[in-house]
PDB file of C-alpha atoms in Angstrom:
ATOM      1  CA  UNK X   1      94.555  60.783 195.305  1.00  0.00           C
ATOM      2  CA  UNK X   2      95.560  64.456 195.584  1.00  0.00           C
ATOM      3  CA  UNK X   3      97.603  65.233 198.337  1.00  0.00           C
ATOM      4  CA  UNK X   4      97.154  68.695 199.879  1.00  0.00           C
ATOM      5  CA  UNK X   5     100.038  71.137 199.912  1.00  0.00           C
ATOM      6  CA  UNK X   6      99.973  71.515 203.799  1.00  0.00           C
ATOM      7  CA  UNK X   7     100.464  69.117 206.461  1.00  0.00           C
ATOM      8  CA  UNK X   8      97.352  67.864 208.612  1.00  0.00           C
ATOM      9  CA  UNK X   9      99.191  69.333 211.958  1.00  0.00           C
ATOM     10  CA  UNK X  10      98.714  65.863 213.377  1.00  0.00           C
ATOM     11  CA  UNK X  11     101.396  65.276 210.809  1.00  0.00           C
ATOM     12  CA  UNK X  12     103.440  68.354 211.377  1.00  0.00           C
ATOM     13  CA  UNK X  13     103.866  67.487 214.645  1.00  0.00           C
ATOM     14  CA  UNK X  14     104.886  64.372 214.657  1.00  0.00           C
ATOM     15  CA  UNK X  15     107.549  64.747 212.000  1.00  0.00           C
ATOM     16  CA  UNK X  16     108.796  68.247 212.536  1.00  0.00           C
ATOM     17  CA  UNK X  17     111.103  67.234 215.720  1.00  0.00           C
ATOM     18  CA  UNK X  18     112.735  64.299 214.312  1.00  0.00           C
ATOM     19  CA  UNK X  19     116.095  63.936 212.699  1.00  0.00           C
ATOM     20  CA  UNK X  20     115.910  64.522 208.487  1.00  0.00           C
ATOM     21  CA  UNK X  21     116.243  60.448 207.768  1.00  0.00           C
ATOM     22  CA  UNK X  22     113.400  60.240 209.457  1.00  0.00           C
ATOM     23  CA  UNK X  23     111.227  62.875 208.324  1.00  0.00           C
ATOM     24  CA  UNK X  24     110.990  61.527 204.950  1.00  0.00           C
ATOM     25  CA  UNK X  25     110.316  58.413 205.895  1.00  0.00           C
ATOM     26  CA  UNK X  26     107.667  59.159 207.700  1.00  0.00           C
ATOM     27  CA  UNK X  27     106.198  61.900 205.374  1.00  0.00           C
ATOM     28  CA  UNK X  28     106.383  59.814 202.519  1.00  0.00           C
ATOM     29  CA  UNK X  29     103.730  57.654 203.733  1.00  0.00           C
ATOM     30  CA  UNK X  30     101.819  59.746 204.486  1.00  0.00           C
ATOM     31  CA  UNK X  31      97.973  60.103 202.299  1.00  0.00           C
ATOM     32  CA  UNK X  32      99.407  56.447 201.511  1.00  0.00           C
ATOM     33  CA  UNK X  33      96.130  55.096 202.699  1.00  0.00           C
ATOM     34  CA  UNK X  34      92.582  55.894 203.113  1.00  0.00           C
ATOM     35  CA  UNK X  35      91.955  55.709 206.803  1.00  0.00           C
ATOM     36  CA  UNK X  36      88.620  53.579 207.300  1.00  0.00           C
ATOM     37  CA  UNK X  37      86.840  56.741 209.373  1.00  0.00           C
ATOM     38  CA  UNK X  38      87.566  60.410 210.394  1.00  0.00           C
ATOM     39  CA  UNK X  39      87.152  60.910 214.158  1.00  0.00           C
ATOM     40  CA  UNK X  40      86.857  64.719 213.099  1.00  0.00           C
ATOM     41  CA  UNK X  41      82.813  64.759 214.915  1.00  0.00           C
ATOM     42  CA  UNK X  42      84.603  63.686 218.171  1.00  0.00           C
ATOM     43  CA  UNK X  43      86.913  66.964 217.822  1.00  0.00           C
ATOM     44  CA  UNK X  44      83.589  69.191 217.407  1.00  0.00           C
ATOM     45  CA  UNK X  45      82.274  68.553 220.484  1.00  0.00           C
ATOM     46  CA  UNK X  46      85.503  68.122 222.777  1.00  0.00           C
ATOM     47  CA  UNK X  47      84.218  71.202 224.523  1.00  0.00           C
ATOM     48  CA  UNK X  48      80.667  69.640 225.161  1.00  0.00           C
ATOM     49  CA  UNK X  49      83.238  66.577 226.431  1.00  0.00           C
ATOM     50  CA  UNK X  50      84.391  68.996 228.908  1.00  0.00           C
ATOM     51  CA  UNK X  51      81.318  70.479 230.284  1.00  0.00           C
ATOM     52  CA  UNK X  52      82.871  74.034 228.711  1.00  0.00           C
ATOM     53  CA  UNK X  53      79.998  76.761 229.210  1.00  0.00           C
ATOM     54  CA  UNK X  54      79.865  80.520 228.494  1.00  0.00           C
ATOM     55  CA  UNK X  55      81.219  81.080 232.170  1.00  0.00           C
ATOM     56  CA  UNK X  56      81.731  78.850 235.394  1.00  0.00           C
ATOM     57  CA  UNK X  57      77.714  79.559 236.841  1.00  0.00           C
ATOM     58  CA  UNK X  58      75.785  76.844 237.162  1.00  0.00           C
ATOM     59  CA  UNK X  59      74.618  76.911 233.859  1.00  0.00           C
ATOM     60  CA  UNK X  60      72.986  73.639 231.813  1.00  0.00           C
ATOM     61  CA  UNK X  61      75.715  71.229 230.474  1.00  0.00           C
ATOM     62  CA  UNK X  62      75.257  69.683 227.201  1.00  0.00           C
ATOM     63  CA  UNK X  63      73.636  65.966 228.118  1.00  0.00           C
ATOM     64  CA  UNK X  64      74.608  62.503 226.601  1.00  0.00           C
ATOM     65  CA  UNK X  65      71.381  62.545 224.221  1.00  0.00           C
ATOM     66  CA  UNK X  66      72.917  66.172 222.903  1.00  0.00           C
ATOM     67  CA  UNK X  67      76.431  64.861 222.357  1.00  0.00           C
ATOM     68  CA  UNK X  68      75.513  61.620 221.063  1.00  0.00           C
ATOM     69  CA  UNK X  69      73.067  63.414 218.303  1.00  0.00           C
ATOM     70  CA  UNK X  70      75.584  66.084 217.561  1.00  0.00           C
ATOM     71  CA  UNK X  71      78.464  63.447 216.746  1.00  0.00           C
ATOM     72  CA  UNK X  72      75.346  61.841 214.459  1.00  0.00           C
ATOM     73  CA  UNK X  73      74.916  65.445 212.801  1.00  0.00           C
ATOM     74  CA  UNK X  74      78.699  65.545 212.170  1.00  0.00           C
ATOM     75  CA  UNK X  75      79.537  62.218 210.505  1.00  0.00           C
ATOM     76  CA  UNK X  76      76.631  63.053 207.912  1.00  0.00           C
ATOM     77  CA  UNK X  77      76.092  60.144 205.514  1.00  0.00           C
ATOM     78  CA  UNK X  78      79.059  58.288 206.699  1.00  0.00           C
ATOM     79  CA  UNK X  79      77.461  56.556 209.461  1.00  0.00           C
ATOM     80  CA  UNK X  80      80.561  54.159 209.716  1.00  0.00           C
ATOM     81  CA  UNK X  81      82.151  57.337 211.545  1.00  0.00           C
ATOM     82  CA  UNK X  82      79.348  57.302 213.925  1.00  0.00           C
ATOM     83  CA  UNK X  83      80.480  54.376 216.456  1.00  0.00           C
ATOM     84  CA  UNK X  84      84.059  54.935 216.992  1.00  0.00           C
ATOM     85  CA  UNK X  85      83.538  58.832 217.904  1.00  0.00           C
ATOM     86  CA  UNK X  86      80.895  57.862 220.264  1.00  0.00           C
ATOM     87  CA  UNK X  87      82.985  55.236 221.700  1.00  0.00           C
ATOM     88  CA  UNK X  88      85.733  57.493 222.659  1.00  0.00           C
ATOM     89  CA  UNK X  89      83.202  60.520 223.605  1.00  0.00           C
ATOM     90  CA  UNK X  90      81.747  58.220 225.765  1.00  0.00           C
ATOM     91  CA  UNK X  91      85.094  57.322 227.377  1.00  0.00           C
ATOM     92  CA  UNK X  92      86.344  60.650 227.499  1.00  0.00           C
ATOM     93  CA  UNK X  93      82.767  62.479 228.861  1.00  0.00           C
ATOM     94  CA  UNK X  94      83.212  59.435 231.755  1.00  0.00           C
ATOM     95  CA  UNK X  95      86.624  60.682 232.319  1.00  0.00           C
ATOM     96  CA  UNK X  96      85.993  64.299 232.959  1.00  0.00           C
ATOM     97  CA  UNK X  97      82.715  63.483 235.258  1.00  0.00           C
ATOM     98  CA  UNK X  98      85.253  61.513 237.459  1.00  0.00           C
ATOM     99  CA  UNK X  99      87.541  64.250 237.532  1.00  0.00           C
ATOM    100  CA  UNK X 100      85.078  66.756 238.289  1.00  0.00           C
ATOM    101  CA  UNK X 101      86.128  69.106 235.627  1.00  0.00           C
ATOM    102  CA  UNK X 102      84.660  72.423 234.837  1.00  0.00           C
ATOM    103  CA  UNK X 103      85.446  74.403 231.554  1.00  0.00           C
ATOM    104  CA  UNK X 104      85.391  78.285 230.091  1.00  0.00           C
ATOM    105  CA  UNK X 105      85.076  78.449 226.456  1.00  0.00           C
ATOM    106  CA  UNK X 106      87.079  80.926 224.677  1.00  0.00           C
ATOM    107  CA  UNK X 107      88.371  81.104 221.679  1.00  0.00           C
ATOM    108  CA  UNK X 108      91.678  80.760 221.041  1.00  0.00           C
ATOM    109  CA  UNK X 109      93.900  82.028 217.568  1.00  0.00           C
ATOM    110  CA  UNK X 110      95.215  79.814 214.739  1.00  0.00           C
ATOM    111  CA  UNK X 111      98.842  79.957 214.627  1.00  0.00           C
ATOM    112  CA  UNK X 112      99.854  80.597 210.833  1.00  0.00           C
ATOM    113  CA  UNK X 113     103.456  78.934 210.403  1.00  0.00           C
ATOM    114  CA  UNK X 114     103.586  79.820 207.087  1.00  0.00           C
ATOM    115  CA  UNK X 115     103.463  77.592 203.199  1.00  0.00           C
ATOM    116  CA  UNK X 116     100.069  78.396 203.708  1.00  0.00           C
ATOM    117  CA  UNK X 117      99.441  76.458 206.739  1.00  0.00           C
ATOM    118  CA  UNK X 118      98.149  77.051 210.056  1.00  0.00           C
ATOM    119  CA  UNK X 119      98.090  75.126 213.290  1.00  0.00           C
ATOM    120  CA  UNK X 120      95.397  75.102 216.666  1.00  0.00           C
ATOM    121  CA  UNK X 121      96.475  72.301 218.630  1.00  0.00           C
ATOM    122  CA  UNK X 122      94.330  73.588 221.352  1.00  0.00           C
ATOM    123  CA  UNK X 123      90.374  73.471 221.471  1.00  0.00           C
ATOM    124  CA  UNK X 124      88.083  76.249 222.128  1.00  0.00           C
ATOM    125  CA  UNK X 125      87.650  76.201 226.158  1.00  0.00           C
ATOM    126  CA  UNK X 126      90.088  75.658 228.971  1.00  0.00           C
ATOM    127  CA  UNK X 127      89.075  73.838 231.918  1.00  0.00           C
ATOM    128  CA  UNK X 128      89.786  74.219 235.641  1.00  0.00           C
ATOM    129  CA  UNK X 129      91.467  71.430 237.670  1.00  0.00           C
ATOM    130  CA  UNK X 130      92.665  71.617 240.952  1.00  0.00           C
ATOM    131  CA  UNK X 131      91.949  75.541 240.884  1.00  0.00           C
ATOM    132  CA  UNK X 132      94.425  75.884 237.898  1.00  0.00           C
ATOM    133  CA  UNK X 133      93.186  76.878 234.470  1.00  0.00           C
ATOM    134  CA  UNK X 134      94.016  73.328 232.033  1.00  0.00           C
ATOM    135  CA  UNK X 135      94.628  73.954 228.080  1.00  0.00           C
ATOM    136  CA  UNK X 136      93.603  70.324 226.414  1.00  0.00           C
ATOM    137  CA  UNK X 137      94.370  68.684 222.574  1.00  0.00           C
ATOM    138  CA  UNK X 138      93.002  65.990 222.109  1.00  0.00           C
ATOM    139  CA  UNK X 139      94.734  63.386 219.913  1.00  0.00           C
ATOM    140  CA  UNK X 140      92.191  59.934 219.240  1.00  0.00           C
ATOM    141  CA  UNK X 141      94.567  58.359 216.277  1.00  0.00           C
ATOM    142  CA  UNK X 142      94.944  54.920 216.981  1.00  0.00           C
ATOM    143  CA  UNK X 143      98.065  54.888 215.039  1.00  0.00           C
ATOM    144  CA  UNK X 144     100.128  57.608 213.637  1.00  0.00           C
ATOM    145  CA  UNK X 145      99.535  59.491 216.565  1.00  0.00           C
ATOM    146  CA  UNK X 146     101.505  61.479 218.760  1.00  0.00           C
ATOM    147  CA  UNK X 147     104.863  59.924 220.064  1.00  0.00           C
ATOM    148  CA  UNK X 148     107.593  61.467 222.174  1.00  0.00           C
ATOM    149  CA  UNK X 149     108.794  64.169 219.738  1.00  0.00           C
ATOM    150  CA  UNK X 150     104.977  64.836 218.620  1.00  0.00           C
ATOM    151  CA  UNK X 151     103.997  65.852 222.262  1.00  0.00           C
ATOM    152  CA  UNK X 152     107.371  67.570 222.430  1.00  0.00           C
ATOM    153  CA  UNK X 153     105.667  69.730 219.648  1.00  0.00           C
ATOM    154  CA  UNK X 154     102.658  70.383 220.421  1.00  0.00           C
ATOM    155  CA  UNK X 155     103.163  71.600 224.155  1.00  0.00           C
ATOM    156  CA  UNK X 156     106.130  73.773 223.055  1.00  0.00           C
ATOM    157  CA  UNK X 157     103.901  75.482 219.999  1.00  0.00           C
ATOM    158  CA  UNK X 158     100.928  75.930 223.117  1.00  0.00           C
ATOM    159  CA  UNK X 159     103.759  76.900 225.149  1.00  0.00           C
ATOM    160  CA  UNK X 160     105.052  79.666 223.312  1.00  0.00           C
ATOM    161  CA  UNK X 161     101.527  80.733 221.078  1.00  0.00           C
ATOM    162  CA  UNK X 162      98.851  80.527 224.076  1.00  0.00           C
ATOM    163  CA  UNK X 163      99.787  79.651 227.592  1.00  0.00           C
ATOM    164  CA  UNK X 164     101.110  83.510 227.605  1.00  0.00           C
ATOM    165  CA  UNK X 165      98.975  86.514 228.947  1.00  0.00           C
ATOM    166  CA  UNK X 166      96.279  86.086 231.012  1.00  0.00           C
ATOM    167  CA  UNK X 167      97.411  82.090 230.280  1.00  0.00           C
ATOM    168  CA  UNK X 168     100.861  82.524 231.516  1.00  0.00           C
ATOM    169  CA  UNK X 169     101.175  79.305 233.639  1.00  0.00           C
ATOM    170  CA  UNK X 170      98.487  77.422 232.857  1.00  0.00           C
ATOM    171  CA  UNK X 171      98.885  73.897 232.704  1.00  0.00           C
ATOM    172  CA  UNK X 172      98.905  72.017 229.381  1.00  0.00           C
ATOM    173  CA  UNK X 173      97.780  68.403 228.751  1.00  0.00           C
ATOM    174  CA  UNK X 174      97.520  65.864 225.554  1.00  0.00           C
ATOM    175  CA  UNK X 175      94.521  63.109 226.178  1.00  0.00           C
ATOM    176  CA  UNK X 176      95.207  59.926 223.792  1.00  0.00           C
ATOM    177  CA  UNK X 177      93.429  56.776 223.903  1.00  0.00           C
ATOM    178  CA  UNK X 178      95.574  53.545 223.640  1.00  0.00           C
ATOM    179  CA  UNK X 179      94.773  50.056 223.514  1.00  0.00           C
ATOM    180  CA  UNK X 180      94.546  48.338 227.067  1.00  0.00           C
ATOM    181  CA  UNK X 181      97.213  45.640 225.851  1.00  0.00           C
ATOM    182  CA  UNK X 182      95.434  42.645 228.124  1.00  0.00           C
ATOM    183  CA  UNK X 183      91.766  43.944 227.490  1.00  0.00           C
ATOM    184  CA  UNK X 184      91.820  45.532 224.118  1.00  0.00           C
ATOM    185  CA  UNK X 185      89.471  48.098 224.661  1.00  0.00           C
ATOM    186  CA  UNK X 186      90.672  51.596 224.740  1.00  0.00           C
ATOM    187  CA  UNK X 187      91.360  53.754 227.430  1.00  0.00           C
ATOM    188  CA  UNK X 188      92.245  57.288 228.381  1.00  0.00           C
ATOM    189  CA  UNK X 189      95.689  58.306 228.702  1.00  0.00           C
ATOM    190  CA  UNK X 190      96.545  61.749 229.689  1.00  0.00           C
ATOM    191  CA  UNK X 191     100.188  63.394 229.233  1.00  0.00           C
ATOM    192  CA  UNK X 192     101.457  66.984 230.940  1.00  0.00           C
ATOM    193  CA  UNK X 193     104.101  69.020 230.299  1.00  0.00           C
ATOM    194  CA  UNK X 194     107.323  69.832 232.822  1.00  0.00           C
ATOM    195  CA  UNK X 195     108.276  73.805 231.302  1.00  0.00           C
ATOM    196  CA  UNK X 196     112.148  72.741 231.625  1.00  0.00           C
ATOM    197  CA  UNK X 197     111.506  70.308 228.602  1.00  0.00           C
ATOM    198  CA  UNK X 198     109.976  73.107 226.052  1.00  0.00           C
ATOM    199  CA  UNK X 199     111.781  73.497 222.658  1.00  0.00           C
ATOM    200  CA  UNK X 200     112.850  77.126 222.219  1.00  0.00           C
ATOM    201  CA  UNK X 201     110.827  79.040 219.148  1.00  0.00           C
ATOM    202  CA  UNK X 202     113.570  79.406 216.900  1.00  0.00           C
ATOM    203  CA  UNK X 203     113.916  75.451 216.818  1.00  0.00           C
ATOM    204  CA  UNK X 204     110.820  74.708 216.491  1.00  0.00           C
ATOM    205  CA  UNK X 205     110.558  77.334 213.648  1.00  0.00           C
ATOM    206  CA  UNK X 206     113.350  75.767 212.282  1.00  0.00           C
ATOM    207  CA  UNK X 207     112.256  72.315 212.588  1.00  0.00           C
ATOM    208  CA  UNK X 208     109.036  73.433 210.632  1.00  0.00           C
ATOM    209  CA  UNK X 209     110.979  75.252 207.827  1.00  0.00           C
ATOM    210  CA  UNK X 210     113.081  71.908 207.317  1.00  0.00           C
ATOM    211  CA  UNK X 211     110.354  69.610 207.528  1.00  0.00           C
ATOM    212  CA  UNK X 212     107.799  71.538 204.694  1.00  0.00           C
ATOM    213  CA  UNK X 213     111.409  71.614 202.305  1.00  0.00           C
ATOM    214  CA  UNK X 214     111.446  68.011 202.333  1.00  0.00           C
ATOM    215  CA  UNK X 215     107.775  67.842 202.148  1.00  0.00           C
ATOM    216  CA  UNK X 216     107.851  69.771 199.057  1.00  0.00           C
ATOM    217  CA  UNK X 217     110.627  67.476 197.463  1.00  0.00           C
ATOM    218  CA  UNK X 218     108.000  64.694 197.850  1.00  0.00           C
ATOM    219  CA  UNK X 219     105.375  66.370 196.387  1.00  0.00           C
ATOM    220  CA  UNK X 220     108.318  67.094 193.232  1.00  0.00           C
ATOM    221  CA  UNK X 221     108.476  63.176 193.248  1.00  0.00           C
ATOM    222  CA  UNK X 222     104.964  62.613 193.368  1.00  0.00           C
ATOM    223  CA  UNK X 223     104.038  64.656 190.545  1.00  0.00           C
ATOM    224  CA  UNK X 224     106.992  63.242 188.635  1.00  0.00           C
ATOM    225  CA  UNK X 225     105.686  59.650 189.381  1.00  0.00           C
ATOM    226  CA  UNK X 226     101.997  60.566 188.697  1.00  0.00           C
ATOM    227  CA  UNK X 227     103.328  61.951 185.299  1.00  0.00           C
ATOM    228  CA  UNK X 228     104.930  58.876 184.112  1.00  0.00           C
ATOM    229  CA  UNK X 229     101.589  57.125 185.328  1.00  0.00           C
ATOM    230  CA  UNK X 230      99.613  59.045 183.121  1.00  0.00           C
ATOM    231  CA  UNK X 231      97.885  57.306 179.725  1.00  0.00           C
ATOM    232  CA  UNK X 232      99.632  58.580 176.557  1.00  0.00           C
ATOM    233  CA  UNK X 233      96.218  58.529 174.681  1.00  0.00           C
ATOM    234  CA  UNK X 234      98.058  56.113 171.842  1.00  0.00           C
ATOM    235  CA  UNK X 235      96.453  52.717 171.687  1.00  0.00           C
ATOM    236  CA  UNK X 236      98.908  49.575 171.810  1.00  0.00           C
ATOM    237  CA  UNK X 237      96.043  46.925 170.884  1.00  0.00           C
ATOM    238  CA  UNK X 238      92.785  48.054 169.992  1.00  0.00           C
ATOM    239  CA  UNK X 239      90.980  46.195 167.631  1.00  0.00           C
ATOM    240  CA  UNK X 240      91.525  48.747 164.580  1.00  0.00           C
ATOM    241  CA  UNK X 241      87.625  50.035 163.955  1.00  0.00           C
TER     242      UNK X 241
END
């Protein structure tokens, strides 16, 4: 399997805040499996999940019907995909109708954090709750998602990259979807961000810089590995035709 020069952000995040030991443990497994289906469709229509329109007029919302058959136009030929992102649309568009929520889009600016990678936590719309504009990522990995340090992450890159300007104190909020540990099925589960607990820039620059140099050692290893893999093109016991 090749494994791609940059970090999925997912990834990035994650890693990048956690002490050097454990960045390469972590990195190293990761591409070490095939995950059984993307939830990529349910990403494409998180502002349609939001109700996100061109402004805040009573203009149409996208309906169920639309959703459902644009997450069916995303997954393509892999209808595997199909279920599991409209299980958690499903969940999430629930969510938002009993919070009332009402959303802008707008497009917002990849961050480039250089070795050729970029990051956009944040989707294309912001939402109003509670008369305060709400910046949302949302995260549906079952596993390998964001912990602790990952959220640290992300809300200090949104921090410092988009809740500035006309966002300057907007609120900022990661939605993941656990397992209910007594029911099994999954659930919403929103996390916000207190401003005293952002990382400054120059550590999280930092933290990036240090995690893509031991990325890079792994992809030395790799290659070494995948080298000593590879057929000599000498034949050991063929039958001598």
């Amino acid at each position: 399997m090749k494994t791609p020069r940059s970090l999925p952000e997912t990834d990035l995040a994650r890693v990048a805040l956690q002490p050097d030991d454990q960045k390469r443990i972590v990195l190293r497994a990761v591409r070490s499996f095939v995950p059984p289906h993307s939830l990529a469709p349910l990403r494409k229509v998180a502002g349609a999940l939001y109700a996100a329109r061109p402004s805040l007029f009573d203009l149409p919302k996208c309906t169920w019907p639309e959703i459902d058959a644009a997450i069916r136009k995303y997954s393509g030929p892999n209808l595997h995909w199909i279920e599991p992102n409209l299980a958690l649309a499903k969940l999430l568009s629930e969510y938002n109708e009993q919070r009332g929520i009402k959303a802008v889009e707008w497009e917002f600016p990849f961050i480039p954090v250089g070795y050729g990678a970029k990051i956009k936590f944040w989707h294309d719309f912001y939402s109003i709750q509670d008369g305060v504009p709400v910046l949302s990522f949302l995260d549906p990995r079952l596993t390998d998602g964001l912990g602790k340090f990952g959220r640290a992450f992300v809300f200090s890159a949104m921090h410092h990259n988009v809740a500035i300007g006309d966002f300057e104190g907007t609120r900022l909020e990661i939605i993941r979807f656990p397992k209910n540990k007594y029911t099994g099925e999954r659930e919403v589960e929103v996390f916000t961000f207190d401003e005293r607990d952002v990382v400054p820039e120059a550590s999280l620059n930092k933290a990036i810089d240090d995690t893509y140099k031991i990325w890079r050692e792994i992809l030395a290893e790799r290659q070494v590995e995948q080298r000593r893999q590879r057929p000599t093109g000498t034949d050991d016991g063929g039958f001598g035709f």
